[in-house]
Each structure stands twice: as C-alpha cells, then as structure tokens.
Tab-separated table of C-alpha atoms and ligand atoms in Angstrom:
chain	number	residue	atom	x	y	z
T	1	MET	CA	-5.643	-104.599	14.926
T	2	ASP	CA	-5.916	-108.045	16.418
T	3	TYR	CA	-6.799	-109.643	19.724
T	4	GLU	CA	-3.209	-109.944	21.041
T	5	ALA	CA	-2.110	-106.421	20.023
T	6	LEU	CA	-5.092	-104.843	21.764
T	7	THR	CA	-4.493	-106.919	24.881
T	8	GLU	CA	-0.863	-105.771	24.977
T	9	VAL	CA	-1.871	-102.078	25.237
T	10	GLY	CA	-4.470	-102.909	27.903
T	11	ALA	CA	-7.493	-102.635	25.535
T	12	MET	CA	-10.020	-105.250	24.437
T	13	MET	CA	-11.782	-106.160	21.231
T	14	GLY	CA	-15.302	-105.979	22.757
T	15	SER	CA	-17.889	-106.182	19.923
T	16	GLY	CA	-15.233	-105.204	17.306
T	17	GLY	CA	-16.065	-101.473	17.218
T	18	LEU	CA	-13.303	-98.906	17.148
T	19	LEU	CA	-13.947	-95.322	18.322
T	20	VAL	CA	-11.631	-92.600	17.255
T	21	MET	CA	-11.712	-89.485	19.514
T	22	ASP	CA	-9.838	-86.191	19.556
T	23	GLU	CA	-9.371	-83.264	21.899
T	24	SER	CA	-12.907	-82.133	21.319
T	25	ASP	CA	-14.181	-85.163	23.232
T	26	CYS	CA	-14.471	-84.897	26.985
T	27	MET	CA	-12.869	-87.869	28.619
T	28	VAL	CA	-14.955	-87.529	31.776
T	29	GLU	CA	-18.214	-87.531	29.795
T	30	ILE	CA	-16.993	-90.494	27.739
T	31	ALA	CA	-16.342	-92.416	30.931
T	32	ARG	CA	-19.811	-91.451	32.230
T	33	TYR	CA	-21.356	-92.571	28.921
T	34	PHE	CA	-19.740	-96.006	28.920
T	35	LEU	CA	-20.395	-96.624	32.551
T	36	SER	CA	-24.068	-95.708	32.263
T	37	PHE	CA	-24.282	-98.484	29.665
T	38	THR	CA	-22.558	-101.176	31.715
T	39	CYS	CA	-24.346	-100.113	34.863
T	40	ASP	CA	-27.646	-100.809	33.148
T	41	GLN	CA	-26.374	-104.177	31.957
T	42	SER	CA	-25.368	-105.538	35.325
T	43	CYS	CA	-27.492	-108.540	36.290
T	44	GLY	CA	-27.066	-107.597	39.972
T	45	LYS	CA	-25.611	-110.850	41.278
T	46	CYS	CA	-22.238	-109.352	42.425
T	47	THR	CA	-22.399	-106.529	45.001
T	48	PHE	CA	-19.539	-104.483	43.450
T	49	CYS	CA	-20.862	-104.750	39.928
T	50	ARG	CA	-24.424	-103.862	41.088
T	51	ILE	CA	-23.589	-101.067	43.598
T	52	GLY	CA	-20.000	-100.155	42.695
T	53	THR	CA	-20.898	-99.205	39.149
T	54	ARG	CA	-23.895	-97.185	40.380
T	55	HIS	CA	-21.684	-95.239	42.848
T	56	MET	CA	-19.084	-94.633	40.162
T	57	LEU	CA	-21.774	-93.400	37.764
T	58	THR	CA	-23.112	-90.980	40.481
T	59	ILE	CA	-19.640	-89.531	40.932
T	60	LEU	CA	-19.116	-89.083	37.206
T	61	GLU	CA	-22.561	-87.418	36.840
T	62	LYS	CA	-21.563	-85.030	39.612
T	63	LEU	CA	-18.295	-84.230	37.789
T	64	VAL	CA	-19.939	-83.495	34.450
T	65	ALA	CA	-22.559	-81.345	36.242
T	66	GLY	CA	-19.811	-79.275	37.889
T	67	GLU	CA	-20.658	-80.658	41.394
T	68	GLY	CA	-17.519	-82.668	41.981
T	69	GLU	CA	-15.964	-82.598	45.421
T	70	PRO	CA	-12.373	-83.048	46.692
T	71	GLY	CA	-11.749	-86.751	47.132
T	72	ASP	CA	-14.115	-87.812	44.309
T	73	LEU	CA	-11.244	-89.000	42.085
T	74	GLU	CA	-9.732	-91.143	44.785
T	75	LYS	CA	-13.124	-92.658	45.579
T	76	LEU	CA	-13.700	-93.295	41.868
T	77	GLU	CA	-10.361	-95.062	41.518
T	78	ALA	CA	-10.884	-97.212	44.637
T	79	LEU	CA	-14.439	-98.252	43.567
T	80	ALA	CA	-13.223	-99.038	40.043
T	81	LEU	CA	-10.446	-101.347	41.359
T	82	LYS	CA	-12.775	-103.051	43.843
T	83	THR	CA	-15.417	-103.560	41.141
T	84	LYS	CA	-12.839	-105.095	38.867
T	85	GLY	CA	-11.663	-107.450	41.586
T	86	GLY	CA	-15.017	-108.293	43.134
T	87	SER	CA	-17.049	-109.113	40.021
T	88	LEU	CA	-17.665	-112.551	38.705
T	89	CYS	CA	-18.057	-112.108	35.014
T	90	GLY	CA	-16.411	-110.069	32.242
T	91	LEU	CA	-19.055	-107.357	32.416
T	92	GLY	CA	-18.150	-106.306	35.965
T	93	LYS	CA	-14.471	-106.934	35.417
T	94	THR	CA	-14.270	-104.614	32.420
T	95	ALA	CA	-16.941	-102.058	33.371
T	96	PRO	CA	-14.449	-99.884	35.323
T	97	ASN	CA	-11.932	-99.909	32.365
T	98	PRO	CA	-13.022	-96.595	30.838
T	99	VAL	CA	-12.819	-94.991	34.298
T	100	LEU	CA	-9.425	-96.380	35.092
T	101	SER	CA	-7.869	-95.654	31.709
T	102	THR	CA	-9.240	-92.065	31.488
T	103	LEU	CA	-8.044	-91.447	35.066
T	104	LYS	CA	-4.646	-92.756	34.112
T	105	TYR	CA	-4.132	-90.858	30.796
T	106	PHE	CA	-6.465	-87.852	31.258
T	107	ARG	CA	-6.459	-87.104	34.954
T	108	HIS	CA	-5.920	-83.434	34.171
T	109	GLU	CA	-9.387	-83.358	32.605
T	110	TYR	CA	-10.912	-84.768	35.768
T	111	GLU	CA	-9.073	-82.205	37.821
T	112	ALA	CA	-10.303	-79.439	35.588
T	113	HIS	CA	-13.885	-80.587	36.117
T	114	LEU	CA	-13.334	-80.419	39.844
T	115	ARG	CA	-12.278	-76.801	39.375
T	116	GLY	CA	-15.500	-76.199	37.334
T	117	ARG	CA	-13.964	-76.269	33.870
T	118	CYS	CA	-14.497	-78.725	30.927
T	119	PRO	CA	-11.360	-78.407	28.734
T	120	SER	CA	-13.092	-79.788	25.641
T	121	LYS	CA	-16.144	-77.571	26.207
T	122	LYS	CA	-18.595	-80.425	26.038
T	123	CYS	CA	-20.216	-80.454	29.500
T	124	ALA	CA	-23.194	-78.113	29.278
T	125	ALA	CA	-23.133	-77.203	33.002
T	126	LEU	CA	-19.520	-75.964	32.741
T	127	ILE	CA	-19.739	-73.858	29.561
T	128	LYS	CA	-21.279	-70.567	28.524
T	129	TYR	CA	-22.163	-69.309	25.072
T	130	GLU	CA	-21.508	-65.619	24.381
T	131	ILE	CA	-21.559	-63.303	21.341
T	132	THR	CA	-18.391	-61.235	20.755
T	133	ASP	CA	-17.965	-57.826	19.138
T	134	ASP	CA	-17.286	-59.546	15.836
T	135	CYS	CA	-21.088	-59.966	15.427
T	136	ILE	CA	-22.259	-58.290	12.262
T	137	GLY	CA	-25.979	-58.566	13.167
T	138	CYS	CA	-26.954	-61.033	10.445
T	139	THR	CA	-29.688	-62.550	12.809
T	140	LEU	CA	-28.910	-66.134	11.728
T	141	CYS	CA	-28.201	-67.312	15.261
T	142	ALA	CA	-31.479	-65.762	16.514
T	143	GLN	CA	-33.425	-67.501	13.782
T	144	LYS	CA	-31.805	-70.879	14.535
T	145	CYS	CA	-32.007	-70.726	18.363
T	146	PRO	CA	-34.609	-73.337	19.346
T	147	VAL	CA	-35.484	-71.585	22.633
T	148	ASP	CA	-35.521	-67.960	21.498
T	149	ALA	CA	-32.568	-67.142	23.730
T	150	ILE	CA	-31.295	-64.583	21.221
T	151	PRO	CA	-33.552	-61.593	20.485
T	152	ILE	CA	-33.411	-60.562	16.815
T	153	GLN	CA	-31.648	-57.203	16.309
T	154	PRO	CA	-30.811	-56.701	12.588
T	155	TYR	CA	-27.453	-55.078	11.998
T	156	GLU	CA	-26.727	-54.837	15.701
T	157	LYS	CA	-24.617	-56.972	18.020
T	158	HIS	CA	-26.735	-59.797	19.331
T	159	GLU	CA	-26.919	-60.981	22.963
T	160	ILE	CA	-27.752	-64.324	24.483
T	161	ILE	CA	-30.225	-64.490	27.388
T	162	GLN	CA	-28.256	-66.890	29.540
T	163	ASP	CA	-31.220	-68.112	31.563
T	164	LYS	CA	-32.869	-69.400	28.471
T	165	CYS	CA	-29.803	-70.898	26.725
T	166	THR	CA	-29.824	-74.757	26.632
T	167	LYS	CA	-26.225	-74.835	25.171
T	168	CYS	CA	-27.454	-76.660	22.094
T	169	ASP	CA	-24.565	-75.267	19.989
T	170	ALA	CA	-26.804	-74.168	17.081
T	171	CYS	CA	-25.717	-70.520	17.190
T	172	PHE	CA	-22.045	-71.474	17.217
T	173	GLN	CA	-22.528	-73.689	14.141
T	174	VAL	CA	-24.471	-71.211	12.138
T	175	CYS	CA	-22.591	-67.952	12.729
T	176	PRO	CA	-20.774	-66.958	9.467
T	177	VAL	CA	-18.147	-64.858	11.203
T	178	ASN	CA	-17.343	-66.992	14.261
T	179	ALA	CA	-18.755	-64.400	16.591
T	180	VAL	CA	-20.122	-66.956	19.047
T	181	SER	CA	-17.661	-67.984	21.716
T	182	VAL	CA	-17.893	-71.007	23.972
T	183	GLY	CA	-16.055	-70.732	27.227
Y	1	LIG	S1	-20.141	-109.143	37.277
Y	1	LIG	FE1	-21.441	-110.329	35.868
Y	1	LIG	S2	-22.483	-111.762	37.199
Y	1	LIG	FE2	-21.645	-110.200	38.550
Y	1	LIG	S3	-23.389	-108.705	38.752
Y	1	LIG	FE3	-22.067	-108.045	37.061
Y	1	LIG	S4	-23.059	-108.845	35.264
Y	1	LIG	FE4	-23.833	-110.027	37.054
Y	2	LIG	S1	-26.444	-72.427	22.370
Y	2	LIG	FE1	-28.409	-73.017	21.534
Y	2	LIG	S2	-29.932	-72.408	23.070
Y	2	LIG	FE2	-28.019	-71.336	23.521
Y	2	LIG	S3	-28.213	-69.317	22.548
Y	2	LIG	FE3	-27.136	-70.714	21.144
Y	2	LIG	S4	-28.697	-71.542	19.820
Y	2	LIG	FE4	-29.741	-70.683	21.615
Y	3	LIG	S1	-24.955	-65.369	13.555
Y	3	LIG	FE1	-23.132	-64.453	14.288
Y	3	LIG	S2	-22.929	-62.487	13.124
Y	3	LIG	FE2	-25.060	-63.301	12.963
Y	3	LIG	S3	-26.167	-62.219	14.510
Y	3	LIG	FE3	-25.555	-64.172	15.364
Y	3	LIG	S4	-23.583	-63.780	16.344
Y	3	LIG	FE4	-24.028	-62.016	15.052
C-alpha cells in the first residue's frame, strides 16, 4: 500500500487508516456515516461543500430509514459531482467520494433500499427480528433483551413484541440454537 498505488485505483491515503469491510456491511450506511463526518467538518465557505453535502446526507438518511424516493440516486450522483467540482479545498473535493464509489460499485444496494430492503440487514428501519419454530424456550433472549420485548415463557416458543423491539441484535447473538431470524 503506497500513495501511488492507492491513487491508481481511485482511492486516497487520508489519515493512513485502512478499513476492511465484508458483505455484512451496508454500503449505503457506510456512505451516510462518512458523509455525516465530512458534512460536520465543512467550514462553510463554498456553497456546494456547505449545502451540497447537507443535501446528500439528507438523501442518505432517507434511504437508510426506508424513506427513499424515485430519483434520489440520480440527485445524489448529481450533487456529489457538483460538490467535487465546486469545492475549493480537499475536504469538499473528496467528501463525495464514498457516495460516488458506493454508487458505482454497489448501486444494487442503493436500489434495494429504495425497494425497502437492506441486503446486509444493517439498517434498523428495514429489518425485523423474529423467532422461529427452532426455539427451545431456553429464555436467554428474553433475559438479555434490554427493552423487555420478549416475554419469558420457559420451555415454550418465544415471541417478539415488534412495537417494543429496538433491533439491538442482542437476542440474535445470544440464542444457542439460531432460532432468531433477521429479515
Ligand atoms: S471545500 Fe474546503 S474551503 Fe470550501 S467549504 Fe468545504 S471545507 Fe471550506
Ligand atoms: S433485537 Fe434487541 S430489542 Fe429486539 S427483541 Fe431482540 S433483544 Fe429485544
Ligand atoms: S434464546 Fe433462542 S432458543 Fe432461547 S428462548 Fe430465545 S429464541 Fe428460543
């Protein structure tokens, strides 16, 4: 890994950190996360960096909340390109990179969010936890649920009260027989 090699593949060294991600990471959420950081860092001098990043962030927030609309991806792309071109310093010029590269390589994930689905099952608004018939009634999930969304029923199949569930993932992690499904 060196400066030239990263530049050749369209990446940058940044502060020297390297993040390794796999299919369990949501690319739309990753883009939202990075943009929220650069959006906060903008000094506000350039219009596109100040307002363009804010608009992009709003669209990404809508997408991860399952509130995306037709045309959002095109708007996102146009704003990203204009922000790159209309910003004075490196912050504004590179802020849209996570958006542009995820749109380029993972557009299908954006399109899935528009249809109300998060393929990597990371966006809380787009997923649902359920308990399957494999449940052996060990009560572990009910004991670990931080919001009491699973009534304790020893030796019986447990159920999740959906209105209470905050999608914290604790039940999924603790179940000894993989009876908690995320979909
Ligand atoms: S591009 Fe640089 S100078 Fe322009 S608003 Fe953003 S941080 Fe400020
Ligand atoms: S995901 Fe978290 S809040 Fe929801 S039922 Fe499981 S433990 Fe409770
Ligand atoms: S932890 Fe798994 S097996 Fe135990 S009660 Fe919960 S869903 Fe059922």
